CSV table of C-alpha atoms in Angstrom, one decimal:
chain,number,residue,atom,x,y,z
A,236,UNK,CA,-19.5,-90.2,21.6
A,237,UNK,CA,-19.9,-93.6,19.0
A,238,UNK,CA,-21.4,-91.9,16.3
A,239,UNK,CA,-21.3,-95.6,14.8
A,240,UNK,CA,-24.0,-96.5,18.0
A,241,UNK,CA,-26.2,-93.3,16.9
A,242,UNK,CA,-25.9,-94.4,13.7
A,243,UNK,CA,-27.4,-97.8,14.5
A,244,UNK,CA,-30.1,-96.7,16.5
A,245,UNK,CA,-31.5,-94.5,13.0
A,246,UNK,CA,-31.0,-97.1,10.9
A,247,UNK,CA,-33.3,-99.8,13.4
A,248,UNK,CA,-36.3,-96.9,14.1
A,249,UNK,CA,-35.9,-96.4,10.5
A,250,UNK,CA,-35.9,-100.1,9.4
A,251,UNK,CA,-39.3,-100.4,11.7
A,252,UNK,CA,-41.4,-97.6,11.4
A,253,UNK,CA,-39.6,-95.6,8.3
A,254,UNK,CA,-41.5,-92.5,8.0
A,255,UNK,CA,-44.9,-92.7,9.4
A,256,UNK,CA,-47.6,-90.6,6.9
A,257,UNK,CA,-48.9,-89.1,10.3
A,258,UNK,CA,-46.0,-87.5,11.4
A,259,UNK,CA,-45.7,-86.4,7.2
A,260,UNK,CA,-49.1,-84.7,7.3
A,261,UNK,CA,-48.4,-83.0,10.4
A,262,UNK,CA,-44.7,-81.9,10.1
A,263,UNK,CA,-43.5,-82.9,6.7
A,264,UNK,CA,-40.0,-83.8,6.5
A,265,UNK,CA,-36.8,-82.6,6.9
A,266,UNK,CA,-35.8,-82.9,3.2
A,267,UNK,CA,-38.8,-81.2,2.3
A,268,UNK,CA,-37.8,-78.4,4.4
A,269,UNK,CA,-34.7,-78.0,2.6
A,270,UNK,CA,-36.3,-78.4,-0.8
A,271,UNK,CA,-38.4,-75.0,0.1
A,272,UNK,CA,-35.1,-73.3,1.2
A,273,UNK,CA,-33.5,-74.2,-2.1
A,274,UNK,CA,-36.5,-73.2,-3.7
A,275,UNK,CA,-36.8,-69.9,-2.5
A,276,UNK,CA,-32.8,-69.2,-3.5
A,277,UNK,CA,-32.9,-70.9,-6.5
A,278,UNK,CA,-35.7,-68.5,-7.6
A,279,UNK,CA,-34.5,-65.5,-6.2
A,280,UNK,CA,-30.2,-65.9,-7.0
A,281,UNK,CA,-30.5,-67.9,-10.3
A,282,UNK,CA,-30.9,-64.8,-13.2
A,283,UNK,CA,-31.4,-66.4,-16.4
A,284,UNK,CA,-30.2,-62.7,-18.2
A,285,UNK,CA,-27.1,-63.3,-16.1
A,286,UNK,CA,-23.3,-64.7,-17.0
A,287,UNK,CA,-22.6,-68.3,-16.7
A,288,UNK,CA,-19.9,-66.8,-13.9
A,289,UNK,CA,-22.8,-64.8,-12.0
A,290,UNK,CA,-24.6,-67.9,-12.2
A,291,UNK,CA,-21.9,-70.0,-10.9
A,292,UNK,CA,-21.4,-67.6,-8.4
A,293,UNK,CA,-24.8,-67.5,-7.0
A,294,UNK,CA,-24.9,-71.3,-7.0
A,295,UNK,CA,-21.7,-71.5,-4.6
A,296,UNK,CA,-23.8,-68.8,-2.5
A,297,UNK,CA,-26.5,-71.0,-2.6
A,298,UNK,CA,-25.0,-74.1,-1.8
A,299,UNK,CA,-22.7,-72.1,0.9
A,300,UNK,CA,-26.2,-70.5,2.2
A,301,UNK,CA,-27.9,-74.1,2.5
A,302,UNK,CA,-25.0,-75.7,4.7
A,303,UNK,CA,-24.7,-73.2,6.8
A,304,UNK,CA,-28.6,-73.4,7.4
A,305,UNK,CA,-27.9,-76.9,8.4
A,306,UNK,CA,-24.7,-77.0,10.1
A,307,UNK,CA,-25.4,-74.4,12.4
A,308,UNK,CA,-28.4,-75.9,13.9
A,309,UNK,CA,-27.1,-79.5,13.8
A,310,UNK,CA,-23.7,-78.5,15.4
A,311,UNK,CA,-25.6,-77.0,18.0
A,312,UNK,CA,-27.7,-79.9,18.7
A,313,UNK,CA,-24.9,-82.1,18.8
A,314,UNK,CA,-22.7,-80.3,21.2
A,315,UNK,CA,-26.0,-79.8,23.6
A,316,UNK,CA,-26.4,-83.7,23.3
A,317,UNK,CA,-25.9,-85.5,27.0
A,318,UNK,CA,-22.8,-88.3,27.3
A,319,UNK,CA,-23.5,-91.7,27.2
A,320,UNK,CA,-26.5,-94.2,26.2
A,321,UNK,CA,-29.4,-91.4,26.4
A,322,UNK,CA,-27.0,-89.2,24.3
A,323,UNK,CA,-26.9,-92.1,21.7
A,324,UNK,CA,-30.6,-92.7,21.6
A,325,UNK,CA,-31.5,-88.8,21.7
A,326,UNK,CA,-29.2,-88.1,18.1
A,327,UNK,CA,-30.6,-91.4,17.1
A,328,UNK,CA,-33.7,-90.5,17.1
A,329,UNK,CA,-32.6,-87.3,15.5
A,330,UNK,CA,-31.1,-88.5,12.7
A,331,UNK,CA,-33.7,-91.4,12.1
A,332,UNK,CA,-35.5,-88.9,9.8
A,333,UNK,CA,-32.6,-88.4,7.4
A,334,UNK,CA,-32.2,-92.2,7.0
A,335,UNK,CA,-34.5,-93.5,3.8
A,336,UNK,CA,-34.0,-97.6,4.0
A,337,UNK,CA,-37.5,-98.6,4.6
A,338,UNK,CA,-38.6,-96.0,2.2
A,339,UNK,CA,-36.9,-96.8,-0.4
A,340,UNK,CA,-37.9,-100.7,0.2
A,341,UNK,CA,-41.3,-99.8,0.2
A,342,UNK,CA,-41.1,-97.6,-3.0
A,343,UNK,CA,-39.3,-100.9,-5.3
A,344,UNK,CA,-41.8,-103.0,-3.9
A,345,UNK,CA,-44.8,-100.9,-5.1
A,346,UNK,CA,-43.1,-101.4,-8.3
A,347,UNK,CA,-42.3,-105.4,-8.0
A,348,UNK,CA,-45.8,-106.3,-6.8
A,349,UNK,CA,-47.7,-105.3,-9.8
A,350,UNK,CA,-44.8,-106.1,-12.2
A,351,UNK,CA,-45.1,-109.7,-11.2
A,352,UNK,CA,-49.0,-109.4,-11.4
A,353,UNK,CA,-48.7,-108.2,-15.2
A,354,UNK,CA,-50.2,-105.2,-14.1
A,355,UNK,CA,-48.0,-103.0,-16.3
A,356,UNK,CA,-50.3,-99.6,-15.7
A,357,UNK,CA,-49.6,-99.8,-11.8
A,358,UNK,CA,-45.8,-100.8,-12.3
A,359,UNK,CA,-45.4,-98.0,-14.3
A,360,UNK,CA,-47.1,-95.2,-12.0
A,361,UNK,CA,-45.0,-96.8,-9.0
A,362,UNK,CA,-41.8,-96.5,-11.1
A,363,UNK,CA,-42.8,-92.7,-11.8
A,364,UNK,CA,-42.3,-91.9,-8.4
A,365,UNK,CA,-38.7,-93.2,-8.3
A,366,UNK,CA,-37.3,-92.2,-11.7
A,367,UNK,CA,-36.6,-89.5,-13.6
A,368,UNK,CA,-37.4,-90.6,-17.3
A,369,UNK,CA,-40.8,-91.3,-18.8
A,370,UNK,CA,-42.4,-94.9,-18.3
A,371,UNK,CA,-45.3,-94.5,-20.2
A,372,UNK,CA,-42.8,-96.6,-23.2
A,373,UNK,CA,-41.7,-99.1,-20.6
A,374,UNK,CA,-41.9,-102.8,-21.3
A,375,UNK,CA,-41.4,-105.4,-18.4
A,376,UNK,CA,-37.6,-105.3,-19.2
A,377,UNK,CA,-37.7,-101.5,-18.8
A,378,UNK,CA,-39.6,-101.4,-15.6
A,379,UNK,CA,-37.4,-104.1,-13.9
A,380,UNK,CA,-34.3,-102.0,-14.9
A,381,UNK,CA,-35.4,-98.8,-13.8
A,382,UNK,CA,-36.3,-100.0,-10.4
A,383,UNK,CA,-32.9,-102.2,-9.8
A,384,UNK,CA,-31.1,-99.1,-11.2
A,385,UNK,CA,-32.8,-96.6,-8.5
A,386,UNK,CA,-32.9,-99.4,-5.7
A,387,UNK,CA,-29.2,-99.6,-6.3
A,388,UNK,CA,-28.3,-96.0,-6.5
A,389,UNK,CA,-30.8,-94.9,-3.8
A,390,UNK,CA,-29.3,-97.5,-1.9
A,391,UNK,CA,-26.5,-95.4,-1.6
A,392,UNK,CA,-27.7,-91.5,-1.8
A,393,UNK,CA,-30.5,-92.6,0.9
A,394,UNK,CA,-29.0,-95.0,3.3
A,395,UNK,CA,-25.3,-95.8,3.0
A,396,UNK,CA,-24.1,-92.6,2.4
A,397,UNK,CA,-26.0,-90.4,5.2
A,398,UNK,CA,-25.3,-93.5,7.7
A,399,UNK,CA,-21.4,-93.0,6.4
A,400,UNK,CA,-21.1,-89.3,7.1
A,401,UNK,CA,-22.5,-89.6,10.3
A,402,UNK,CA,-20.6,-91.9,11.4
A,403,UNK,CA,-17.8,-89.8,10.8
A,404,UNK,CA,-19.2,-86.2,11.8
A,405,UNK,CA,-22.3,-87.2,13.5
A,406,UNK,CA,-25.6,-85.3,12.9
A,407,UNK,CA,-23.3,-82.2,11.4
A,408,UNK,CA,-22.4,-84.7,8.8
A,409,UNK,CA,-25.5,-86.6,8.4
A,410,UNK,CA,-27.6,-82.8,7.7
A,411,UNK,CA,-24.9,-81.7,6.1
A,412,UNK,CA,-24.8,-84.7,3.7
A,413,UNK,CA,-28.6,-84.5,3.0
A,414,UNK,CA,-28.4,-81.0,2.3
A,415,UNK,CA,-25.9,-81.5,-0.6
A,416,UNK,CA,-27.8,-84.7,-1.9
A,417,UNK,CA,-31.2,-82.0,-2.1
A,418,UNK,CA,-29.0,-79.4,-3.5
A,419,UNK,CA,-27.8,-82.3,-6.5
A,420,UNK,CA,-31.4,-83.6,-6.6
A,421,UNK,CA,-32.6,-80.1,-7.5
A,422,UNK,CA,-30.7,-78.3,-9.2
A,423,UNK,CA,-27.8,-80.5,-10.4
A,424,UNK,CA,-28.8,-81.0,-13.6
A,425,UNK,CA,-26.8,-80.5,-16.7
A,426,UNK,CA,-30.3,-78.3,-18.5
A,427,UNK,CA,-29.7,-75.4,-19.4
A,428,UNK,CA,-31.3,-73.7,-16.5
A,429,UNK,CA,-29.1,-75.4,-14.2
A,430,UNK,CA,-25.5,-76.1,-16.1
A,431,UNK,CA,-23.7,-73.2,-14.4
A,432,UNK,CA,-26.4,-72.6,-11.4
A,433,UNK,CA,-25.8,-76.3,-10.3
A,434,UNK,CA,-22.5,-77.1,-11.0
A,435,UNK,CA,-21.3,-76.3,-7.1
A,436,UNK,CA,-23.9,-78.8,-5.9
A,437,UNK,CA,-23.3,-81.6,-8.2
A,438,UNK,CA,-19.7,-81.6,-8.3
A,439,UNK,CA,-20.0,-81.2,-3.9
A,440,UNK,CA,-22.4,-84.1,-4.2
A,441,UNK,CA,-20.0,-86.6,-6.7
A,442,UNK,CA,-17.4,-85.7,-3.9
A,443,UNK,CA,-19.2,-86.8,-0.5
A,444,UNK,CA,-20.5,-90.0,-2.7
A,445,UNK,CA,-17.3,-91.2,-3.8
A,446,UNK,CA,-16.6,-93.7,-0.8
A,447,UNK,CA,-20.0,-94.4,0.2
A,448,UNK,CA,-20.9,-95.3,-3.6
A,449,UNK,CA,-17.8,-97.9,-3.7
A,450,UNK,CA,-19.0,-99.1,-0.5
A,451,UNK,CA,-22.2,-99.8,-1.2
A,452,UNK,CA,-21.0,-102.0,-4.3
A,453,UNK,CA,-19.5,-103.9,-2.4
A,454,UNK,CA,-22.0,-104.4,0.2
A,455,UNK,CA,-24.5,-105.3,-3.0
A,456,UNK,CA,-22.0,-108.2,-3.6
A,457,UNK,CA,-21.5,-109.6,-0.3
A,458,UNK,CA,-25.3,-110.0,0.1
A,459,UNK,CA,-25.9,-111.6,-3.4
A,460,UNK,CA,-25.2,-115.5,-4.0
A,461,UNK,CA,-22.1,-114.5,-6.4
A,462,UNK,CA,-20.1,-111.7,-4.7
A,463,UNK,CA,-17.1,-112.5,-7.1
A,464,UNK,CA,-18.9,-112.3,-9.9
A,465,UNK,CA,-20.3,-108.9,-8.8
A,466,UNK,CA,-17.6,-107.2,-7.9
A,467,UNK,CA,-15.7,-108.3,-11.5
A,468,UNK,CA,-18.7,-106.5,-13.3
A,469,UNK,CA,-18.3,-103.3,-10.7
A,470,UNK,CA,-14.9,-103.5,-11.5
A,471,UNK,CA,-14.8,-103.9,-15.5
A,472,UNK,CA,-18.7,-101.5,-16.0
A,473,UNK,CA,-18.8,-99.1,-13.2
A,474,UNK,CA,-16.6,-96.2,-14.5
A,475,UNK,CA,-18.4,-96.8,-17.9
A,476,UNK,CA,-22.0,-94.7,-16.3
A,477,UNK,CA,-22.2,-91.5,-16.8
A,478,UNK,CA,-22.1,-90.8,-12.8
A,479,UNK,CA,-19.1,-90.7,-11.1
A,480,UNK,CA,-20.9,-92.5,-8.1
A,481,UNK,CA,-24.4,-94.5,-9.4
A,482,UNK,CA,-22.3,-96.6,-11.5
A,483,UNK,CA,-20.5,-98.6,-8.7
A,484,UNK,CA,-23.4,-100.0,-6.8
A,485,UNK,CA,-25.7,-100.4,-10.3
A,486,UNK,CA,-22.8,-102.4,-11.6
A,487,UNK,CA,-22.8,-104.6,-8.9
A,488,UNK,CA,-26.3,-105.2,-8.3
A,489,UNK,CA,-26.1,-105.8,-12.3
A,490,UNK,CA,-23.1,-108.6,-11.7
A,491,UNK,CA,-24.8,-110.3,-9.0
A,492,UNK,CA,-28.6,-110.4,-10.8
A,493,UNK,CA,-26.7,-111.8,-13.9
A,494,UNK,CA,-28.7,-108.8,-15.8
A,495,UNK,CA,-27.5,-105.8,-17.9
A,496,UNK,CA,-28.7,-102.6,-16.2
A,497,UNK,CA,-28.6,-98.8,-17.5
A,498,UNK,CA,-28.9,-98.2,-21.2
A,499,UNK,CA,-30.1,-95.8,-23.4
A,500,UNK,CA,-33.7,-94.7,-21.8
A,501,UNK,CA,-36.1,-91.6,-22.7
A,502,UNK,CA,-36.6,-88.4,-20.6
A,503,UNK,CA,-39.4,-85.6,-20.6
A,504,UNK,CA,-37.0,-83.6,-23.0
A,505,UNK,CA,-34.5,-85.9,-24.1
A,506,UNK,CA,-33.1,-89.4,-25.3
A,507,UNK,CA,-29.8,-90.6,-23.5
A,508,UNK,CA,-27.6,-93.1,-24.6
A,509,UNK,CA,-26.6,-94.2,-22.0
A,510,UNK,CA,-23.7,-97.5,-22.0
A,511,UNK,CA,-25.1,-101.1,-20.5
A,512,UNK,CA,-23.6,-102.2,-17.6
A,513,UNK,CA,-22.9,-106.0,-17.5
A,514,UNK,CA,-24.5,-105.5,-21.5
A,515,UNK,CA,-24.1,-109.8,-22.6
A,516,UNK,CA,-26.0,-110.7,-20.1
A,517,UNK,CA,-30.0,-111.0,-20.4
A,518,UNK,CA,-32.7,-108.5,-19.3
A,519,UNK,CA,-34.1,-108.1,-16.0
A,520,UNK,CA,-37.9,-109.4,-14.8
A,521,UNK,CA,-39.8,-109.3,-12.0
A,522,UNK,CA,-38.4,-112.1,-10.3
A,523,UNK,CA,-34.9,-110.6,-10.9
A,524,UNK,CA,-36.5,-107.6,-9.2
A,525,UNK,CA,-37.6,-109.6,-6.2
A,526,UNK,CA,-34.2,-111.1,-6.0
A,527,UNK,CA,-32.6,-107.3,-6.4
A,528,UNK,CA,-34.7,-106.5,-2.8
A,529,UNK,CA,-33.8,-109.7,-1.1
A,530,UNK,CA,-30.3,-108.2,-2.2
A,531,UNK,CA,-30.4,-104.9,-1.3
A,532,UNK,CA,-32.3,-106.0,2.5
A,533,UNK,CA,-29.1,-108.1,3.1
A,534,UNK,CA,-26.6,-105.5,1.8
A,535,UNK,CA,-28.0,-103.0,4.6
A,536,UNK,CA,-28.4,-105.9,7.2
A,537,UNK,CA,-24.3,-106.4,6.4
A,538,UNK,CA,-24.0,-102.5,6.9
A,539,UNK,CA,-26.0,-102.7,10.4
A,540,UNK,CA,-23.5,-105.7,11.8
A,541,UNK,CA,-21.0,-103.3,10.8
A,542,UNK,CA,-22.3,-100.4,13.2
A,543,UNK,CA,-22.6,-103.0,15.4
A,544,UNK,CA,-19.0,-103.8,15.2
A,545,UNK,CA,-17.8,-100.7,15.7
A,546,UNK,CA,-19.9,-99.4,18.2
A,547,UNK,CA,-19.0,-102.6,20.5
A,548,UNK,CA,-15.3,-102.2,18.9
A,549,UNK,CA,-14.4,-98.5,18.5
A,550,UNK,CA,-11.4,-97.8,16.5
């Protein structure tokens, strides 16, 4: 079966109708699914009067507990799917809910529209829902970085990297992708709750994003006006972030804005320093930030000619 076909047919539903709120209200969605799965364990396996290697050890059962929740099912689903084009629209249609382009679209542009307005109050609640660190301190500079910077990574984490996994597995590797990307989005993080918990999922999740990260750099460049110049600043800053992955596509969205992106920023409980990616060159605004979506609409327009491609010319 051409995954790269199924794949295609996700991306378009998802491109038109992303998520409608209807079908949210009345099912919710599969990532929220998973999110009260890895609730449920997380609160029940993860002791806090345990070792850090019981800890660790529950987290791998966790993580092992949550794949297998998805695989099965998938796998299933996938085998039982019928050959040819009603097979292809069928796991299409399947996967379209795992697929977050439109989403993530609509999400940046909550945050560009009032930015541009100099309505700094609504930018700042929009960029709430996409980031992890406190607006409230947030200039216009700040608020056009954070949104590049999760435009850029999420371009990644929500589209490219799903879309890549399932074109290589199918929907086993599409479910299984978004279950490790929940898994990292929970509880990945280095706190102290979740250091020895969370280290399974995070260092499973910096593994299945090391390709799709790199290509979606490189993607961000060949949909900006200067691809050379954004794949030099992936190049030189990308390995500088303190991700593995995020780096790659923020460093090129960075290089081909002509901006510096990351820094140090401010969380609920802490101040990062975080190194500047393309750091001599100005600050972001709001037109960068409009110019960051026209970007980021190409890059996955490149990435859909490229399902194309393969689905009319199989390797």
């Amino acid at each position: 079966m051409a995954f790269s076909a199924m794949m295609l047919v996700a991306l378009g539903i998802d491109a038109l109708l992303g998520w409608p709120n209807a079908l949210f209200r009345t099912m919710g969605h599969p990532v929220t699914w998973l999110g009260r799965l890895i609730s449920a364990l997380e609160a029940r396996l993860n002791n806090e009067i345990a070792s850090g290697s019981q800890r660790r050890r529950a987290g791998v059962a966790t993580v092992a507990i949550v794949l297998a929740a998805v695989l099965v099912p998938s796998t299933l689903v996938h085998l039982s799917l019928p050959e040819g084009g009603l097979g292809l629209i069928i796991g299409g249609v399947l996967a379209w809910p795992l697929i977050a382009a439109q989403s993530l679209f609509t999400h940046v542009r909550a945050v560009a529209r009032p930015l541009a307005a100099g309505d700094h109050g609504a930018a700042r609640a929009a960029v709430a829902m996409i980031v992890g660190r406190d607006p409230s301190g947030l200039d216009t500079a700040g608020l056009s970085r954070a949104a590049l910077e999760s435009l850029s990574e999420n371009a990644s984490d929500g589209v490219i990297a799903p879309l890549f996994w399932g074109l290589l597995l199918g929907l086993p590797g599409l479910a299984a992708y978004k279950a490790i990307n929940t898994l990292d989005s929970m509880i990945g993080h280095k706190s102290e709750r979740y250091a020895d918990f969370g280290r399974a999922a995070a260092q499973l999740d910096d593994l299945a994003n090391l390709v799709p990260a790199r290509l979606t750099g490189v993607l961000i460049a060949c949909g900006s006006r200067h691809p050379g110049r954004s794949l030099h600043v992936m190049r030189r800053d990308a390995r500088a972030h303190r991700s593995p992955n995020a780096g790659w596509p923020e460093a090129a969205m960075a290089g081909a804005l002509g901006v510096r992106l990351s820094g140090p920023r401010i969380y609920a409980d802490r101040i990062s320093d975080e190194p500047w990616l393309n750091g001599s060159a100005p600050d972001p605004g709001p037109d960068t930030l409009a110019a960051g979506l026209r970007i980021y609409v190409r890059a996955m327009a490149l990435f859909a000619l490229l399902l194309g491609g393969l689905a009319w010319f199989p390797l």
